[in-house]
Backbone as JSON Lines, residues from 0, in Angstrom:
{"i":0,"aa":"X","n":[3.36,15.53,-12.94],"ca":[2.68,14.65,-12.35],"c":[1.26,15.07,-11.41]}
{"i":1,"aa":"X","n":[0.16,14.28,-11.69],"ca":[-1.06,14.57,-10.77],"c":[-1.59,13.29,-10.12]}
{"i":2,"aa":"X","n":[-2.18,13.64,-8.73],"ca":[-2.66,12.55,-8.31],"c":[-4.38,12.64,-7.98]}
{"i":3,"aa":"X","n":[-4.92,11.58,-8.5],"ca":[-6.58,11.69,-8.78],"c":[-6.92,10.36,-8.11]}
{"i":4,"aa":"X","n":[-8.42,10.42,-7.57],"ca":[-9.08,9.21,-6.98],"c":[-8.85,7.96,-8.52]}
{"i":5,"aa":"X","n":[-8.89,6.93,-7.71],"ca":[-8.88,5.74,-8.68],"c":[-10.31,5.5,-8.93]}
{"i":6,"aa":"X","n":[-10.39,5.04,-10.21],"ca":[-11.81,4.74,-10.74],"c":[-11.91,3.49,-11.59]}
{"i":7,"aa":"X","n":[-13.0,2.86,-11.85],"ca":[-12.88,1.46,-12.53],"c":[-12.32,1.66,-13.88]}
{"i":8,"aa":"X","n":[-11.96,2.64,-14.31],"ca":[-11.39,2.7,-15.59],"c":[-10.08,2.51,-15.44]}
{"i":9,"aa":"X","n":[-9.25,2.42,-13.89],"ca":[-8.4,2.53,-13.8],"c":[-7.8,0.91,-13.58]}
{"i":10,"aa":"X","n":[-8.64,0.0,-13.48],"ca":[-8.24,-1.41,-13.16],"c":[-7.19,-2.02,-13.54]}
{"i":11,"aa":"X","n":[-6.99,-1.98,-15.12],"ca":[-5.56,-2.61,-15.54],"c":[-4.46,-1.8,-14.92]}
{"i":12,"aa":"X","n":[-4.56,-0.82,-14.95],"ca":[-3.26,0.08,-14.5],"c":[-2.79,-0.44,-12.94]}
{"i":13,"aa":"X","n":[-3.92,-0.17,-12.05],"ca":[-3.87,-0.96,-10.85],"c":[-3.38,-2.35,-10.76]}
{"i":14,"aa":"X","n":[-3.97,-3.3,-11.62],"ca":[-3.55,-4.46,-11.59],"c":[-2.12,-4.62,-12.12]}
{"i":15,"aa":"X","n":[-1.78,-4.11,-13.19],"ca":[-0.25,-4.05,-13.41],"c":[0.97,-3.74,-12.66]}
{"i":16,"aa":"X","n":[0.61,-2.68,-11.94],"ca":[1.48,-2.34,-10.92],"c":[1.54,-3.08,-10.12]}
{"i":17,"aa":"X","n":[0.47,-3.46,-9.64],"ca":[0.24,-4.43,-8.32],"c":[1.23,-5.87,-8.7]}
{"i":18,"aa":"X","n":[0.88,-6.25,-9.88],"ca":[1.77,-7.41,-10.85],"c":[3.27,-7.48,-10.33]}
{"i":19,"aa":"X","n":[3.58,-6.26,-10.99],"ca":[4.89,-6.05,-10.9],"c":[5.43,-5.87,-9.47]}
{"i":20,"aa":"X","n":[4.86,-5.59,-8.49],"ca":[5.3,-5.52,-6.96],"c":[5.44,-7.16,-6.78]}
{"i":21,"aa":"X","n":[4.28,-7.68,-6.85],"ca":[4.45,-9.29,-6.76],"c":[5.63,-9.78,-7.14]}
{"i":22,"aa":"X","n":[5.92,-9.58,-8.6],"ca":[6.81,-10.25,-9.24],"c":[8.25,-9.82,-8.34]}
{"i":23,"aa":"X","n":[8.15,-8.73,-7.69],"ca":[9.62,-7.84,-7.48],"c":[9.88,-9.05,-6.17]}
{"i":24,"aa":"X","n":[8.96,-9.42,-5.35],"ca":[9.19,-10.2,-4.39],"c":[9.38,-9.45,-2.79]}
{"i":25,"aa":"X","n":[9.5,-8.08,-3.05],"ca":[9.33,-7.34,-1.69],"c":[8.13,-6.45,-1.38]}
{"i":26,"aa":"X","n":[7.23,-6.7,-2.36],"ca":[6.02,-5.75,-1.74],"c":[4.86,-6.3,-1.29]}
{"i":27,"aa":"X","n":[4.5,-7.79,-1.58],"ca":[3.37,-8.49,-0.86],"c":[3.54,-9.93,-1.0]}
{"i":28,"aa":"X","n":[2.71,-10.58,0.05],"ca":[2.76,-12.06,-0.02],"c":[1.74,-12.76,-1.19]}
{"i":29,"aa":"X","n":[1.05,-11.64,-1.52],"ca":[-0.04,-12.1,-2.58],"c":[0.6,-12.79,-4.0]}
{"i":30,"aa":"X","n":[0.08,-13.97,-4.47],"ca":[0.44,-14.32,-5.66],"c":[0.27,-13.89,-6.76]}
{"i":31,"aa":"X","n":[-1.22,-13.2,-6.81],"ca":[-1.61,-12.57,-8.35],"c":[-2.64,-11.77,-7.89]}
{"i":32,"aa":"X","n":[-2.5,-10.39,-8.62],"ca":[-3.71,-9.55,-8.33],"c":[-5.03,-10.06,-8.46]}
{"i":33,"aa":"X","n":[-5.88,-9.25,-7.68],"ca":[-7.04,-9.87,-7.28],"c":[-7.92,-9.35,-8.72]}
{"i":34,"aa":"X","n":[-9.14,-9.82,-8.89],"ca":[-9.98,-9.05,-9.96],"c":[-10.15,-7.75,-9.5]}
{"i":35,"aa":"X","n":[-10.78,-6.8,-10.64],"ca":[-11.34,-5.43,-9.96],"c":[-12.35,-5.63,-9.14]}
{"i":36,"aa":"X","n":[-13.3,-6.35,-9.13],"ca":[-14.39,-6.49,-8.3],"c":[-13.75,-6.97,-6.9]}
{"i":37,"aa":"X","n":[-12.89,-7.64,-6.82],"ca":[-12.41,-7.91,-5.57],"c":[-11.57,-7.01,-4.91]}
{"i":38,"aa":"X","n":[-10.82,-6.42,-5.3],"ca":[-10.04,-5.17,-4.97],"c":[-10.94,-4.09,-4.51]}
{"i":39,"aa":"X","n":[-11.72,-3.67,-5.36],"ca":[-12.51,-2.55,-5.11],"c":[-13.62,-2.96,-3.92]}
{"i":40,"aa":"X","n":[-14.09,-4.2,-3.75],"ca":[-14.87,-4.32,-2.77],"c":[-14.06,-4.42,-1.35]}
{"i":41,"aa":"X","n":[-12.76,-4.7,-1.59],"ca":[-11.97,-4.67,-0.14],"c":[-11.34,-3.21,0.3]}
{"i":42,"aa":"X","n":[-11.28,-2.35,-0.75],"ca":[-10.55,-0.97,-0.54],"c":[-11.65,0.02,-0.22]}
{"i":43,"aa":"X","n":[-11.1,0.95,0.85],"ca":[-12.18,2.2,1.03],"c":[-12.36,3.07,-0.14]}
{"i":44,"aa":"X","n":[-13.53,3.16,-0.19],"ca":[-13.99,3.82,-1.62],"c":[-13.27,5.31,-1.96]}
{"i":45,"aa":"X","n":[-13.24,5.9,-0.76],"ca":[-12.72,7.6,-1.11],"c":[-10.85,7.5,-0.23]}
{"i":46,"aa":"X","n":[-10.31,6.24,-0.16],"ca":[-9.09,6.46,0.27],"c":[-8.41,5.44,-0.72]}
{"i":47,"aa":"X","n":[-8.16,5.86,-1.88],"ca":[-7.5,5.16,-3.01],"c":[-6.99,6.12,-4.22]}
{"i":48,"aa":"X","n":[-5.75,6.36,-4.52],"ca":[-5.49,7.67,-5.24],"c":[-4.21,6.82,-6.14]}
{"i":49,"aa":"X","n":[-4.21,7.35,-7.4],"ca":[-3.5,7.07,-8.6],"c":[-2.63,8.38,-9.02]}
{"i":50,"aa":"X","n":[-1.54,8.09,-9.07],"ca":[-0.58,9.25,-9.85],"c":[-0.57,8.83,-11.25]}
{"i":51,"aa":"X","n":[-0.71,9.82,-11.9],"ca":[-0.23,9.9,-13.69],"c":[0.39,10.85,-13.89]}
{"i":52,"aa":"X","n":[1.07,10.6,-14.99],"ca":[2.01,11.47,-15.65],"c":[1.1,12.52,-16.61]}
{"i":53,"aa":"X","n":[1.71,13.32,-17.22],"ca":[0.95,14.52,-18.04],"c":[0.42,13.72,-19.16]}
{"i":54,"aa":"X","n":[0.74,12.39,-19.87],"ca":[-0.01,11.78,-20.7],"c":[-0.93,10.72,-20.35]}
{"i":55,"aa":"X","n":[-1.04,10.86,-18.74],"ca":[-2.02,9.94,-18.43],"c":[-1.5,8.74,-17.91]}
{"i":56,"aa":"X","n":[-0.24,8.21,-18.09],"ca":[0.15,6.95,-17.74],"c":[0.07,7.02,-16.24]}
{"i":57,"aa":"X","n":[-0.09,5.78,-15.63],"ca":[-0.26,5.4,-14.11],"c":[1.27,5.42,-13.64]}
{"i":58,"aa":"X","n":[1.57,6.17,-12.73],"ca":[2.9,5.94,-12.13],"c":[2.83,5.07,-10.56]}
{"i":59,"aa":"X","n":[1.42,5.24,-10.21],"ca":[1.72,4.35,-8.8],"c":[0.37,4.61,-8.34]}
{"i":60,"aa":"X","n":[0.24,3.79,-6.85],"ca":[-1.05,4.12,-6.42],"c":[-1.07,3.82,-4.79]}
{"i":61,"aa":"X","n":[-1.88,4.27,-4.31],"ca":[-1.95,4.01,-2.81],"c":[-3.65,3.92,-2.32]}
{"i":62,"aa":"X","n":[-3.92,2.75,-1.37],"ca":[-5.24,3.06,-1.02],"c":[-5.34,2.2,0.06]}
{"i":63,"aa":"X","n":[-6.48,2.31,0.86],"ca":[-6.56,1.75,2.32],"c":[-7.58,0.58,2.34]}
{"i":64,"aa":"X","n":[-7.56,-0.34,3.17],"ca":[-8.19,-1.44,3.57],"c":[-8.63,-1.44,4.96]}
{"i":65,"aa":"X","n":[-9.76,-1.72,5.45],"ca":[-9.93,-2.01,6.86],"c":[-9.12,-3.42,7.52]}
{"i":66,"aa":"X","n":[-8.77,-3.25,8.44],"ca":[-8.07,-3.98,9.34],"c":[-8.75,-4.98,9.8]}
{"i":67,"aa":"X","n":[-9.98,-4.63,10.22],"ca":[-10.83,-5.59,10.85],"c":[-12.55,-5.15,10.54]}
{"i":68,"aa":"X","n":[-13.47,-6.19,10.78],"ca":[-14.75,-5.87,10.48],"c":[-15.43,-5.2,11.79]}
{"i":69,"aa":"X","n":[-14.68,-5.66,12.83],"ca":[-15.15,-4.88,14.51],"c":[-15.27,-3.29,13.9]}
{"i":70,"aa":"X","n":[-16.43,-3.26,14.6],"ca":[-16.71,-1.52,14.6],"c":[-15.62,-0.8,15.51]}
{"i":71,"aa":"X","n":[-15.07,-1.11,16.32],"ca":[-14.09,-0.42,17.1],"c":[-12.92,-0.06,16.32]}
{"i":72,"aa":"X","n":[-12.71,-0.62,15.51],"ca":[-11.57,-0.48,14.48],"c":[-11.94,0.13,13.07]}
{"i":73,"aa":"X","n":[-13.14,0.79,12.99],"ca":[-13.62,1.52,12.12],"c":[-12.74,2.48,11.56]}
{"i":74,"aa":"X","n":[-11.89,3.02,11.97],"ca":[-11.16,4.13,11.94],"c":[-9.77,3.92,11.46]}
{"i":75,"aa":"X","n":[-9.38,2.68,11.34],"ca":[-7.9,2.14,11.06],"c":[-7.92,1.41,9.77]}
{"i":76,"aa":"X","n":[-7.0,1.98,9.03],"ca":[-6.74,1.29,7.48],"c":[-5.26,1.1,7.49]}
{"i":77,"aa":"X","n":[-5.5,-0.26,6.64],"ca":[-4.02,-0.9,6.06],"c":[-3.69,-0.2,4.84]}
{"i":78,"aa":"X","n":[-2.77,0.46,4.47],"ca":[-2.22,1.13,3.55],"c":[-1.45,0.29,2.48]}
{"i":79,"aa":"X","n":[-1.66,0.31,1.03],"ca":[-1.08,-0.64,0.41],"c":[-0.33,0.91,-0.47]}
{"i":80,"aa":"X","n":[0.75,0.54,-0.67],"ca":[1.4,1.43,-1.81],"c":[2.43,1.11,-2.58]}
{"i":81,"aa":"X","n":[2.23,1.21,-4.17],"ca":[3.0,0.67,-4.89],"c":[3.23,1.67,-6.02]}
{"i":82,"aa":"X","n":[4.65,1.56,-6.61],"ca":[5.0,2.62,-7.53],"c":[5.44,1.86,-8.6]}
{"i":83,"aa":"X","n":[5.09,2.15,-9.95],"ca":[5.71,1.23,-10.99],"c":[7.15,1.31,-10.94]}
{"i":84,"aa":"X","n":[7.61,0.54,-11.5],"ca":[9.0,0.49,-11.44],"c":[9.7,1.49,-12.48]}
{"i":85,"aa":"X","n":[9.09,1.99,-13.52],"ca":[9.87,3.03,-14.21],"c":[9.76,4.44,-13.37]}
{"i":86,"aa":"X","n":[8.77,4.22,-12.57],"ca":[8.71,5.68,-11.84],"c":[9.02,5.87,-10.52]}
{"i":87,"aa":"X","n":[9.95,4.94,-10.03],"ca":[10.8,4.76,-8.77],"c":[11.74,5.77,-8.59]}
{"i":88,"aa":"X","n":[12.08,6.61,-7.66],"ca":[12.98,7.34,-7.35],"c":[12.58,9.0,-7.69]}
{"i":89,"aa":"X","n":[11.4,8.96,-7.99],"ca":[10.88,10.4,-8.17],"c":[9.79,11.06,-7.35]}
{"i":90,"aa":"X","n":[9.87,10.69,-6.16],"ca":[8.98,10.87,-5.39],"c":[7.35,10.77,-5.32]}
{"i":91,"aa":"X","n":[7.1,9.78,-6.35],"ca":[5.69,9.31,-6.44],"c":[5.14,8.98,-5.27]}
{"i":92,"aa":"X","n":[6.33,8.12,-4.48],"ca":[5.61,7.3,-3.28],"c":[5.24,8.3,-2.25]}
{"i":93,"aa":"X","n":[6.05,9.34,-2.12],"ca":[5.75,10.24,-0.97],"c":[4.74,11.14,-1.3]}
{"i":94,"aa":"X","n":[4.56,11.57,-2.51],"ca":[3.33,12.26,-2.88],"c":[1.97,11.38,-2.64]}
{"i":95,"aa":"X","n":[1.87,10.21,-3.13],"ca":[0.67,9.22,-2.66],"c":[0.44,9.13,-1.34]}
{"i":96,"aa":"X","n":[1.54,8.76,-0.74],"ca":[1.3,8.57,0.9],"c":[0.84,9.83,1.67]}
{"i":97,"aa":"X","n":[1.38,11.13,1.08],"ca":[1.09,12.28,1.93],"c":[-0.29,12.48,1.71]}
{"i":98,"aa":"X","n":[-0.88,12.24,0.37],"ca":[-2.31,12.32,-0.23],"c":[-3.08,11.7,0.73]}
{"i":99,"aa":"X","n":[-2.83,10.4,0.9],"ca":[-3.5,9.49,2.06],"c":[-3.59,10.13,3.44]}
{"i":100,"aa":"X","n":[-2.32,10.28,3.65],"ca":[-2.29,10.94,5.12],"c":[-2.98,12.34,5.11]}
{"i":101,"aa":"X","n":[-3.17,12.88,4.52],"ca":[-3.81,14.44,4.45],"c":[-5.29,14.16,4.4]}
{"i":102,"aa":"X","n":[-5.92,13.31,3.53],"ca":[-7.03,13.15,3.59],"c":[-7.8,12.16,4.31]}
{"i":103,"aa":"X","n":[-7.08,11.37,4.93],"ca":[-7.65,10.26,5.83],"c":[-8.54,10.77,7.11]}
{"i":104,"aa":"X","n":[-8.16,11.86,7.89],"ca":[-8.93,12.6,9.13],"c":[-10.42,12.82,8.43]}
{"i":105,"aa":"X","n":[-10.51,13.36,7.28],"ca":[-11.67,13.95,6.87],"c":[-12.63,12.96,6.37]}
{"i":106,"aa":"X","n":[-12.14,11.76,6.51],"ca":[-12.96,10.34,6.15],"c":[-13.32,9.61,7.52]}
{"i":107,"aa":"X","n":[-12.92,10.23,8.67],"ca":[-13.25,9.53,10.22],"c":[-12.07,8.72,10.3]}
{"i":108,"aa":"X","n":[-11.21,8.7,9.56],"ca":[-10.05,7.64,9.99],"c":[-9.29,8.32,11.14]}
{"i":109,"aa":"X","n":[-8.56,7.42,12.14],"ca":[-7.63,7.71,13.16],"c":[-6.37,7.25,12.93]}
{"i":110,"aa":"X","n":[-6.08,6.01,12.41],"ca":[-4.86,5.41,12.41],"c":[-4.7,4.86,10.83]}
{"i":111,"aa":"X","n":[-3.53,5.02,10.5],"ca":[-2.94,4.38,9.32],"c":[-2.06,3.5,9.53]}
{"i":112,"aa":"X","n":[-1.9,2.31,9.04],"ca":[-0.81,1.43,9.18],"c":[-0.23,0.88,7.96]}
{"i":113,"aa":"X","n":[1.06,0.28,8.03],"ca":[1.4,-0.63,6.75],"c":[2.31,-1.71,7.15]}
{"i":114,"aa":"X","n":[2.38,-2.66,6.49],"ca":[3.18,-4.08,6.82],"c":[3.94,-4.25,5.81]}
{"i":115,"aa":"X","n":[5.23,-3.91,5.93],"ca":[6.51,-3.57,4.99],"c":[7.72,-4.62,5.01]}
{"i":116,"aa":"X","n":[8.12,-5.34,3.86],"ca":[9.08,-6.26,4.05],"c":[10.37,-5.47,4.84]}
{"i":117,"aa":"X","n":[11.12,-5.8,5.67],"ca":[12.35,-4.91,5.92],"c":[13.39,-4.69,4.87]}
{"i":118,"aa":"X","n":[13.27,-5.48,3.81],"ca":[14.46,-5.14,2.46],"c":[13.76,-4.17,1.75]}
{"i":119,"aa":"X","n":[12.46,-3.74,1.82],"ca":[11.88,-2.63,1.1],"c":[11.97,-1.54,1.84]}
{"i":120,"aa":"X","n":[13.53,-0.85,1.71],"ca":[14.17,0.34,2.46],"c":[13.55,1.44,1.91]}
{"i":121,"aa":"X","n":[13.2,1.43,0.56],"ca":[12.5,2.54,0.17],"c":[11.3,2.88,0.69]}
{"i":122,"aa":"X","n":[10.23,2.22,0.92],"ca":[8.94,2.09,1.48],"c":[9.19,2.43,3.02]}
{"i":123,"aa":"X","n":[10.05,1.73,3.55],"ca":[10.24,2.34,4.92],"c":[10.63,3.73,4.92]}
{"i":124,"aa":"X","n":[11.42,4.09,4.1],"ca":[12.0,5.38,4.43],"c":[10.89,6.61,4.01]}
{"i":125,"aa":"X","n":[10.18,6.09,3.25],"ca":[8.83,7.2,3.02],"c":[7.82,7.1,3.84]}
{"i":126,"aa":"X","n":[7.5,5.88,4.67],"ca":[6.75,5.88,5.6],"c":[7.39,6.84,6.71]}
{"i":127,"aa":"X","n":[8.5,6.39,7.24],"ca":[9.05,7.52,8.15],"c":[9.2,8.72,8.04]}
{"i":128,"aa":"X","n":[9.46,9.14,6.63],"ca":[9.49,10.58,6.39],"c":[8.23,11.29,6.39]}
{"i":129,"aa":"X","n":[7.24,10.67,6.4],"ca":[5.77,11.07,6.66],"c":[5.17,10.99,8.24]}
{"i":130,"aa":"X","n":[6.3,10.76,9.25],"ca":[5.68,10.47,10.41],"c":[5.16,9.05,10.85]}
{"i":131,"aa":"X","n":[5.43,8.02,10.13],"ca":[5.08,6.73,10.57],"c":[6.18,6.32,11.45]}
{"i":132,"aa":"X","n":[5.8,5.58,12.74],"ca":[6.76,4.78,13.61],"c":[6.51,3.46,13.64]}
{"i":133,"aa":"X","n":[7.75,2.78,13.79],"ca":[7.83,1.45,13.78],"c":[7.21,0.73,15.18]}
{"i":134,"aa":"X","n":[6.26,0.0,14.89],"ca":[5.59,-0.75,16.03],"c":[6.23,-1.94,16.41]}
{"i":135,"aa":"X","n":[6.76,-2.72,15.32],"ca":[7.4,-3.85,15.59],"c":[7.48,-4.65,14.45]}
{"i":136,"aa":"X","n":[8.56,-5.89,14.75],"ca":[8.85,-6.89,13.58],"c":[8.37,-7.82,13.99]}
{"i":137,"aa":"X","n":[7.61,-8.56,12.71],"ca":[7.14,-9.98,12.96],"c":[7.95,-10.86,12.37]}
{"i":138,"aa":"X","n":[8.7,-11.91,13.13],"ca":[9.68,-12.65,12.32],"c":[9.17,-13.92,11.81]}
{"i":139,"aa":"X","n":[9.63,-14.05,10.43],"ca":[8.93,-15.3,9.82],"c":[7.67,-15.68,10.13]}
{"i":140,"aa":"X","n":[6.92,-14.46,9.59],"ca":[5.51,-14.54,9.83],"c":[4.95,-15.31,8.58]}
{"i":141,"aa":"X","n":[5.65,-15.41,7.54],"ca":[4.59,-16.01,6.24],"c":[5.68,-16.81,5.46]}
{"i":142,"aa":"X","n":[5.65,-17.6,4.5],"ca":[6.33,-18.29,3.51],"c":[6.17,-17.71,2.54]}
{"i":143,"aa":"X","n":[7.37,-17.15,1.78],"ca":[7.11,-16.43,0.52],"c":[6.79,-17.64,-0.91]}
{"i":144,"aa":"X","n":[5.93,-17.49,-1.32],"ca":[5.51,-18.64,-2.34],"c":[5.76,-18.19,-3.75]}
{"i":145,"aa":"X","n":[6.21,-17.11,-4.24],"ca":[6.57,-16.36,-5.07],"c":[7.68,-15.47,-5.52]}
{"i":146,"aa":"X","n":[8.05,-15.37,-6.67],"ca":[8.96,-14.24,-6.84],"c":[10.49,-15.04,-6.38]}
{"i":147,"aa":"X","n":[11.23,-13.98,-6.55],"ca":[12.72,-14.14,-6.45],"c":[13.03,-15.11,-5.03]}
{"i":148,"aa":"X","n":[12.14,-14.87,-3.8],"ca":[12.53,-15.22,-2.41],"c":[11.53,-16.32,-2.07]}
{"i":149,"aa":"X","n":[11.1,-16.95,-3.42],"ca":[10.05,-18.16,-3.16],"c":[10.73,-19.01,-2.32]}
{"i":150,"aa":"X","n":[10.0,-19.89,-1.27],"ca":[10.61,-20.77,-0.51],"c":[11.14,-20.18,0.81]}
{"i":151,"aa":"X","n":[11.25,-18.93,0.95],"ca":[11.97,-18.13,2.31],"c":[11.01,-17.74,3.24]}
{"i":152,"aa":"X","n":[11.08,-17.76,4.51],"ca":[10.21,-17.19,5.43],"c":[10.69,-15.83,5.59]}
{"i":153,"aa":"X","n":[9.76,-14.78,5.87],"ca":[9.7,-13.72,5.68],"c":[9.22,-12.94,6.85]}
{"i":154,"aa":"X","n":[9.95,-12.01,7.18],"ca":[9.63,-10.86,8.47],"c":[9.04,-9.76,7.67]}
{"i":155,"aa":"X","n":[8.3,-9.35,8.49],"ca":[7.59,-7.75,7.99],"c":[7.7,-6.82,9.47]}
{"i":156,"aa":"X","n":[7.56,-5.46,9.24],"ca":[7.77,-4.58,9.87],"c":[6.32,-3.68,9.96]}
{"i":157,"aa":"X","n":[5.95,-3.4,10.93],"ca":[4.65,-2.85,11.22],"c":[4.93,-1.36,11.76]}
{"i":158,"aa":"X","n":[4.24,-0.51,10.68],"ca":[4.47,1.16,10.85],"c":[3.02,1.55,10.98]}
{"i":159,"aa":"X","n":[2.86,2.65,11.83],"ca":[1.53,3.23,12.06],"c":[2.05,4.68,12.19]}
{"i":160,"aa":"X","n":[0.86,5.54,11.92],"ca":[0.62,6.7,12.28],"c":[-0.62,7.26,12.48]}
{"i":161,"aa":"X","n":[-0.58,7.9,13.81],"ca":[-1.8,8.35,14.43],"c":[-2.26,9.57,13.91]}
{"i":162,"aa":"X","n":[-3.4,9.91,13.51],"ca":[-4.12,11.17,12.86],"c":[-4.52,12.02,13.71]}
């Protein structure tokens, strides 16, 4: 496995892994993957990494997005971490998150945060392992509209790492 920057050629792989996360019901409130143009515009151009196996098959990705347009928060990014179903349990998420954490200070970032469903224990474990701390739990923050938990109000856990 190797980790490299995401390029426009990876648009389909990023979308497919994201779509599987949506379908799982425990990755995001999004109802469909964005277009590449929308995804590209929202995510930090230098904080986006793809894990691939030896034959180039995408295993997962991590990316950062600004939490606010206000200049005072310019060094804070919300991370999205997605691992393909066939690649889970192999340390892919840890390797991707570690890459983002290691490279973020060189990009002028000082805080990384993630919002995770409490049922997503694998993601919470990976984040805690890399020094993220739980800031709080937002109870019944939004209504799930897709996936196996559609129609249920969901909690999220906010974790952060100061760099």
